[in-house]
Amino acid sequence: MALFSQARQPQNNWQYRFVLIDGIQSYTPYEIAMQLSDSDIQAIWLTVRLAGIVTALLFLLGTPVAWWLARTKTRCKGFVGAIVALPLVLPPSVLGFYLLLAMGPEGPVGRLTQVLDFGPLPFTFPGLVLASVVYSLPFMVQPLQSAFETIGDRPLEVAATLGASPLDRFFTVAVPLALPGFLTAGILTFAHTVGEFGVVLMIGGNLPGVTRVASVQIFDYVEAMEYTQAHHLAAVMLIFSFLVLLPLYAFRPQPRKGV
Amino acid sequence: MNSTKILFMTSVILLCSTFAYAEKVTVAAAADLKFAMTEIVAAFKIVNPIDEIEVIYGSSGKFHTQIQQGAPYDLYFSADIAFPQDLAKKGFADAGVRPHAFGRIVLWSNSLDAAKMTLADLTDKKIKRIAIANPKHAPYGRRAEEALRAAGLWGKVESKLVYGENIVQAAQFVQTGNAQVGILALSLAQSADLASKGGFFLISDNLHKPLEQGYIITKRAKRNAAANRFADYIGGSDARKIMAAYGFVLPGETAPK
């Protein structure tokens, strides 16, 4: 954990100093980055890769689900909506436990992946991707759904009367109007996947470069009482997460008054 | 109105009874003690029905950190005696460190016949994943790594290893079929839960440093008579019998080879 503090008037942003909670010492972000070991860099890169792939996959999977949830009038809408929201409230230990069993050699997912010759998914990077897609699903679907709902029927009906096909209406009318929603959904999904810990701990097996993401690496440092290394990586994660979230809150469009 | 009175009286009685049982003992115990400790507590309760013992299982290293941060544990049983020794040195223990057992490591599987295996069989192609506790901080994981290195197998099997947060998670990886074999604590392999599902191969303790385990009464439990009673009970013959049944080698006794 680090605290923001300005030890002296900075010449530029790189000279803001961070005071680690245990100490008198302070570091600039550059100094902290220089303290990272190769395995820290590996863990950070793995985390970014995981979050990037999961966000890309969820754009593809979550958009149709969100669109359907926003437009449908069937009764099972509430049912599907509740299922999508489940990872928000389920303890990661519940998700991790079910995924460990489901992806294991005897589980339904495990059997499928073995038939397809991928082998069982626990302790593999694709396994983490699959688990994270489930874990981050509501963070993609919910902002998109509310963005699609805000558009309302009218712009789409107008487009339809002008002869636009359903696909055309979606890409040229709905997507541009819902762009802020896409930005929010993308950032939240990415950030939430970076922050994943419990599920990874339960199905990852702690393999360097494969499943040992930054959060697990920090946990290992703390367990081994290597607090200095834990501090450095934790500070990097704090700054990184802040920078990821910043555009979401800094450039949030002001609500338009009186449409 | 009457029911409110009853409710009030009940709460008063309940509150008083908590004060009567004020000497509650919270025990932090290494995960490898899970089954043995449950039995020991049950046996202790028969002799001391008034004492309340609550056991929390976890990794020895984590408890070591938590106690230094003021965690409310009265007794601390570590899978590695170095942790309580360090706490005693830093002044977190009431008295000295007492050894309670030596742990042993075994190969265990529920899909293969581990009883017929040796360490060399771990190189077999059928075995895709081997679960061990994380050698970075878990005592059983460290000994597993030492044994594999001493047997000259580390380089050959390292790519198959998956790491559990503690020895119980390593067991869980095998139980769910995600790893074919695990290097686990003998005390877990001999528990009813695991013993009914698969046999084990005892790894020679010539291959690794001893898993000497020890416990302390923490500073906060200094005046807790129940904690002291329980600490003494652990050294007594009843508790030692239970420990031995779970495969722990007891201080002052020789280890089976």
Short mmCIF file of N, CA and C in Angstrom, two decimals, chain A residues 154-165 168-169 172-173:
data_model
loop_
_atom_site.label_atom_id
_atom_site.label_comp_id
_atom_site.label_asym_id
_atom_site.label_seq_id
_atom_site.Cartn_x
_atom_site.Cartn_y
_atom_site.Cartn_z
N ARG A 154 -36.87 5.08 -30.37
CA ARG A 154 -37.11 6.07 -31.41
C ARG A 154 -36.01 6.16 -32.48
N PRO A 155 -34.75 6.36 -32.12
CA PRO A 155 -33.73 6.48 -33.16
C PRO A 155 -33.70 5.26 -34.08
N LEU A 156 -33.95 4.08 -33.48
CA LEU A 156 -33.91 2.86 -34.28
C LEU A 156 -35.10 2.78 -35.21
N GLU A 157 -36.28 3.23 -34.72
CA GLU A 157 -37.48 3.22 -35.57
C GLU A 157 -37.31 4.19 -36.73
N VAL A 158 -36.74 5.35 -36.42
CA VAL A 158 -36.50 6.34 -37.48
C VAL A 158 -35.60 5.74 -38.56
N ALA A 159 -34.51 5.08 -38.08
CA ALA A 159 -33.58 4.47 -39.02
C ALA A 159 -34.28 3.42 -39.86
N ALA A 160 -35.18 2.67 -39.21
CA ALA A 160 -35.90 1.61 -39.92
C ALA A 160 -36.78 2.19 -41.01
N THR A 161 -37.48 3.28 -40.68
CA THR A 161 -38.35 3.89 -41.70
C THR A 161 -37.54 4.44 -42.86
N LEU A 162 -36.27 4.76 -42.60
CA LEU A 162 -35.41 5.25 -43.68
C LEU A 162 -34.79 4.08 -44.45
N GLY A 163 -35.18 2.83 -44.06
CA GLY A 163 -34.78 1.68 -44.84
C GLY A 163 -33.53 0.98 -44.36
N ALA A 164 -33.07 1.26 -43.12
CA ALA A 164 -31.86 0.59 -42.61
C ALA A 164 -32.22 -0.82 -42.14
N SER A 165 -31.37 -1.79 -42.48
CA SER A 165 -31.59 -3.17 -42.04
C SER A 165 -31.27 -3.26 -40.54
N ASP A 168 -27.63 -2.97 -39.90
CA ASP A 168 -27.23 -1.60 -40.22
C ASP A 168 -27.60 -0.66 -39.07
N ARG A 169 -28.83 -0.85 -38.55
CA ARG A 169 -29.30 -0.01 -37.44
C ARG A 169 -28.41 -0.18 -36.22
N THR A 172 -24.73 1.41 -37.20
CA THR A 172 -24.62 2.84 -37.53
C THR A 172 -25.43 3.73 -36.59
N VAL A 173 -26.38 3.15 -35.86
CA VAL A 173 -27.16 3.98 -34.95
C VAL A 173 -26.85 3.63 -33.48
#
